[in-house]
Coordinates of C-alpha atoms and ligand atoms in Angstrom, one line a residue:
M1149 CA 66.1 183.1 -21.4
N1150 CA 64.0 181.5 -24.2
I1151 CA 66.9 179.0 -25.8
A1152 CA 64.1 177.7 -28.1
R1153 CA 63.8 180.6 -29.3
N1154 CA 67.1 182.3 -29.9
V1155 CA 68.2 179.0 -31.6
A1156 CA 65.2 179.4 -34.1
L1157 CA 65.6 182.9 -34.7
I1158 CA 69.5 182.7 -34.7
K1159 CA 69.0 179.6 -38.0
D1160 CA 66.5 181.6 -39.6
R1161 CA 69.2 185.2 -39.0
I1162 CA 71.6 182.3 -41.9
A1163 CA 69.5 181.2 -43.6
Q1164 CA 68.5 184.6 -45.0
A1165 CA 72.3 185.2 -45.0
C1166 CA 72.4 182.9 -47.6
I1167 CA 69.8 183.7 -49.4
R1168 CA 71.4 187.4 -49.6
A1169 CA 75.1 185.5 -50.8
G1170 CA 72.9 183.4 -53.0
R1171 CA 74.2 180.0 -51.2
E1172 CA 72.3 177.4 -49.1
P1173 CA 71.5 177.0 -45.6
D1174 CA 72.5 173.3 -45.3
E1175 CA 75.9 174.8 -46.5
V1176 CA 76.4 176.7 -43.0
R1177 CA 77.0 174.0 -39.8
L1178 CA 75.9 176.3 -36.4
L1179 CA 78.6 175.4 -34.0
A1180 CA 76.9 175.7 -30.5
V1181 CA 80.1 177.7 -27.9
T1182 CA 78.7 177.1 -24.6
K1183 CA 81.5 178.1 -22.4
Y1184 CA 79.9 180.6 -20.3
A1185 CA 77.0 178.2 -20.3
S1186 CA 75.2 176.1 -17.3
D1187 CA 75.4 172.7 -18.0
R1188 CA 71.4 173.5 -17.5
A1189 CA 71.5 175.8 -20.8
V1190 CA 73.5 173.1 -22.5
Q1191 CA 71.3 170.4 -21.8
E1192 CA 68.5 172.6 -23.7
L1193 CA 70.7 173.1 -26.2
I1194 CA 70.9 169.0 -26.9
D1195 CA 67.3 168.7 -26.5
L1196 CA 66.7 171.4 -29.0
G1197 CA 68.8 169.2 -31.5
V1198 CA 72.0 171.0 -31.0
R1199 CA 74.9 168.4 -32.3
C1200 CA 77.9 170.8 -32.6
L1201 CA 79.0 172.4 -29.5
G1202 CA 82.9 174.2 -28.9
E1203 CA 84.2 174.5 -25.7
S1204 CA 87.3 177.1 -25.2
R1205 CA 89.3 175.7 -23.0
V1206 CA 90.8 171.9 -22.4
Q1207 CA 89.3 170.9 -19.4
D1208 CA 85.6 172.3 -19.8
G1209 CA 85.3 170.6 -23.3
L1210 CA 86.6 167.3 -20.8
K1211 CA 84.6 167.9 -18.2
R1212 CA 81.1 168.1 -20.9
M1213 CA 82.0 165.2 -23.0
A1214 CA 81.5 163.2 -19.5
R1215 CA 78.2 165.1 -18.6
F1216 CA 76.9 165.1 -21.8
G1217 CA 77.7 161.6 -23.5
P1218 CA 79.1 161.1 -26.8
D1219 CA 76.7 161.7 -28.9
L1220 CA 77.6 164.5 -29.8
E1221 CA 79.8 166.8 -31.8
W1222 CA 81.7 168.5 -29.2
H1223 CA 84.6 171.0 -30.5
L1224 CA 87.4 173.2 -29.0
I1225 CA 87.8 176.4 -30.6
G1226 CA 90.5 178.1 -28.3
T1227 CA 94.1 178.7 -27.6
L1228 CA 95.9 174.9 -26.8
Q1229 CA 99.4 174.9 -25.6
R1230 CA 101.0 171.8 -26.2
N1231 CA 101.5 170.3 -23.1
K1232 CA 97.0 169.7 -23.4
V1233 CA 97.4 167.9 -27.0
K1234 CA 97.2 165.2 -24.8
Y1235 CA 93.6 165.6 -23.3
C1236 CA 92.4 166.1 -26.9
Q1237 CA 91.6 162.6 -28.3
D1238 CA 87.7 162.9 -28.3
F1239 CA 87.6 166.7 -29.9
A1240 CA 86.1 165.9 -32.7
L1241 CA 88.0 169.7 -34.3
I1242 CA 89.9 171.8 -33.0
H1243 CA 90.2 175.3 -34.1
S1244 CA 93.7 176.6 -32.8
L1245 CA 96.1 175.2 -35.2
D1246 CA 98.6 177.7 -35.6
R1247 CA 102.0 177.1 -34.6
M1248 CA 104.0 174.4 -36.4
P1249 CA 105.3 172.5 -32.2
L1250 CA 101.4 172.2 -31.6
A1251 CA 101.3 170.3 -35.1
A1252 CA 104.2 168.5 -33.7
E1253 CA 102.8 167.2 -31.6
L1254 CA 99.6 166.8 -31.8
E1255 CA 100.7 164.0 -35.6
R1256 CA 102.7 162.3 -32.3
R1257 CA 100.4 162.3 -30.0
A1258 CA 97.4 161.2 -33.0
A1259 CA 99.8 158.9 -34.3
A1260 CA 99.2 156.9 -30.6
W1261 CA 95.6 156.9 -30.5
G1262 CA 95.2 155.6 -34.1
K1263 CA 93.3 158.0 -35.6
Q1264 CA 93.9 161.5 -38.4
Q1265 CA 93.2 164.4 -36.0
E1266 CA 90.9 167.3 -38.0
V1267 CA 91.9 170.6 -37.3
L1268 CA 91.4 173.8 -38.7
V1269 CA 94.7 176.6 -39.2
Q1270 CA 93.4 179.6 -37.5
V1271 CA 95.0 182.3 -39.6
N1272 CA 94.9 186.6 -38.0
I1273 CA 93.7 187.5 -40.9
S1274 CA 93.3 191.5 -39.1
G1275 CA 97.0 191.3 -38.2
E1276 CA 96.1 192.5 -34.4
E1277 CA 97.9 191.8 -31.9
T1278 CA 96.5 190.2 -29.5
K1279 CA 95.2 187.9 -31.4
H1280 CA 96.8 184.4 -32.5
G1281 CA 97.4 182.6 -35.2
L1282 CA 99.7 183.0 -37.7
A1283 CA 99.6 186.1 -40.7
P1284 CA 98.5 185.1 -43.5
G1285 CA 101.4 184.7 -45.5
E1286 CA 102.4 182.5 -43.5
A1287 CA 99.4 181.0 -43.7
L1288 CA 100.2 178.1 -47.3
E1289 CA 103.4 177.0 -46.1
F1290 CA 101.9 176.0 -42.9
V1291 CA 99.3 174.3 -44.5
Q1292 CA 101.9 172.6 -47.3
R1293 CA 104.6 171.1 -44.1
I1294 CA 101.7 169.8 -42.2
T1295 CA 100.4 168.1 -45.3
R1296 CA 103.6 166.7 -45.6
E1297 CA 104.9 165.8 -42.7
C1298 CA 102.3 165.0 -40.4
P1299 CA 100.6 162.0 -42.1
H1300 CA 97.5 162.2 -39.0
V1301 CA 96.9 165.6 -38.6
R1302 CA 94.3 166.0 -41.1
T1303 CA 93.3 169.5 -41.9
R1304 CA 90.2 170.8 -43.0
G1305 CA 90.4 174.8 -43.6
L1306 CA 90.7 177.8 -42.1
M1307 CA 90.3 180.0 -38.5
T1308 CA 89.6 183.5 -38.0
I1309 CA 88.3 185.9 -35.9
A1310 CA 86.9 189.1 -36.8
P1311 CA 88.0 192.2 -34.4
H1312 CA 85.1 193.7 -32.6
I1313 CA 84.6 196.7 -34.1
A1314 CA 80.9 197.2 -35.8
A1315 CA 79.6 193.8 -37.5
E1316 CA 79.6 195.9 -41.6
E1317 CA 82.7 196.6 -40.7
V1318 CA 84.0 193.7 -40.4
R1319 CA 83.3 192.4 -43.9
P1320 CA 86.1 193.1 -45.8
F1321 CA 88.5 190.6 -43.1
F1322 CA 85.8 187.8 -43.7
R1323 CA 86.5 188.5 -47.2
K1324 CA 90.6 188.4 -47.4
A1325 CA 89.4 184.8 -45.3
R1326 CA 87.6 183.6 -47.7
A1327 CA 89.9 184.6 -50.6
L1328 CA 93.1 183.0 -48.8
Y1329 CA 91.0 179.7 -48.0
E1330 CA 89.4 179.1 -51.8
T1331 CA 93.2 180.0 -52.6
I1332 CA 95.0 177.7 -50.2
K1333 CA 92.3 174.9 -51.1
A1334 CA 92.9 174.8 -54.8
E1335 CA 96.8 175.4 -55.1
L1336 CA 97.3 172.7 -52.8
G1337 CA 94.6 170.9 -53.9
L1338 CA 92.6 169.2 -50.5
D1339 CA 89.4 168.4 -50.0
W1340 CA 88.9 171.6 -47.4
D1341 CA 84.9 172.2 -46.9
T1342 CA 85.7 174.3 -43.3
L1343 CA 85.6 177.7 -43.2
S1344 CA 84.9 178.8 -39.6
M1345 CA 83.8 182.5 -38.9
G1346 CA 81.6 184.1 -37.4
M1347 CA 80.7 185.5 -33.8
S1348 CA 77.1 186.4 -32.2
D1349 CA 77.6 190.4 -33.3
D1350 CA 78.9 189.2 -36.0
F1351 CA 77.5 186.0 -37.9
E1352 CA 75.4 187.2 -40.4
V1353 CA 78.0 189.7 -42.4
A1354 CA 80.8 186.0 -41.8
V1355 CA 78.0 184.3 -43.2
E1356 CA 77.1 186.2 -46.4
E1357 CA 81.3 186.0 -47.3
G1358 CA 81.5 182.1 -47.0
A1359 CA 81.1 180.7 -44.1
T1360 CA 80.2 177.5 -43.3
L1361 CA 80.6 176.7 -39.3
V1362 CA 79.7 180.1 -37.9
R1363 CA 80.5 180.1 -33.1
I1364 CA 78.2 181.1 -31.3
G1365 CA 78.0 181.5 -27.8
S1366 CA 76.6 185.1 -26.3
A1367 CA 73.4 185.6 -28.2
L1368 CA 71.8 181.5 -27.6
F1369 CA 71.3 182.6 -24.1
R1370 CA 71.1 186.6 -24.5
E1371 CA 67.8 187.7 -23.2
E1372 CA 66.5 189.1 -26.0
E1373 CA 67.9 188.1 -29.8
Ligands
PLP883 C1 83.6 182.7 -26.9 C2 83.2 182.4 -28.7 C3 82.9 182.6 -29.5 C4 81.5 182.5 -29.1 O1 81.4 183.3 -29.3 P1 79.8 184.7 -28.6 O2 80.4 186.1 -29.4 O3 79.5 185.1 -27.2 O4 79.6 184.3 -29.6 C5 83.9 182.6 -30.5 N1 84.8 181.8 -31.5 C6 85.8 182.1 -30.2 C7 87.0 181.5 -30.7 C8 85.7 181.9 -29.1 O5 86.1 182.5 -27.7

């Protein structure tokens, strides 16, 4: 496994997708998803200059924060339970806010922490029953409520997970997510800057459709990429 080579290749593929879409490569952040990686592999990523890392589960994220120190930016990308919010103070960005009780708990905790917790609102853009996230039609009102009622919760954009189908077939879903992102941002006049979409098997299409952050796990640790 050659992580250095995989990182270089993925960055290059992101840059090429940006060029195809008339975007600047530095508009897209690479979030390295480390949920299946060994500590050794994570250390290798850090040594390569990767600073933005993501874990699915709160406890795994906390362990890695403790192991690798505070200079990194850890994101929580997986579903968050309300009873785990109290452990989330040090996550730079939570990608999975999708219901009001969770927002209320984040508000309560973040106020006590004396910070604004940055979050993304997760949208279930494909409507698959197995996926978490708000229905697209509910997202604007939800964001409006957070903005109004939760001063310690700061939304920075949307996160979505595309259906597990051929990369080219996911394009309409990414396009729909981008349109929703732009609509909410404009209608509510928010200073949003993050559209989190695209994973190992579909990130180039996501970048072409406007992703500003891609969440890449397995492609970083593959034998051949
Ligand atoms: C695991 C995971 C990823 C990374 O998936 P890969 O296909 O391994 O790149 C991205 N986003 C979420 C929400 C995940 O749970």
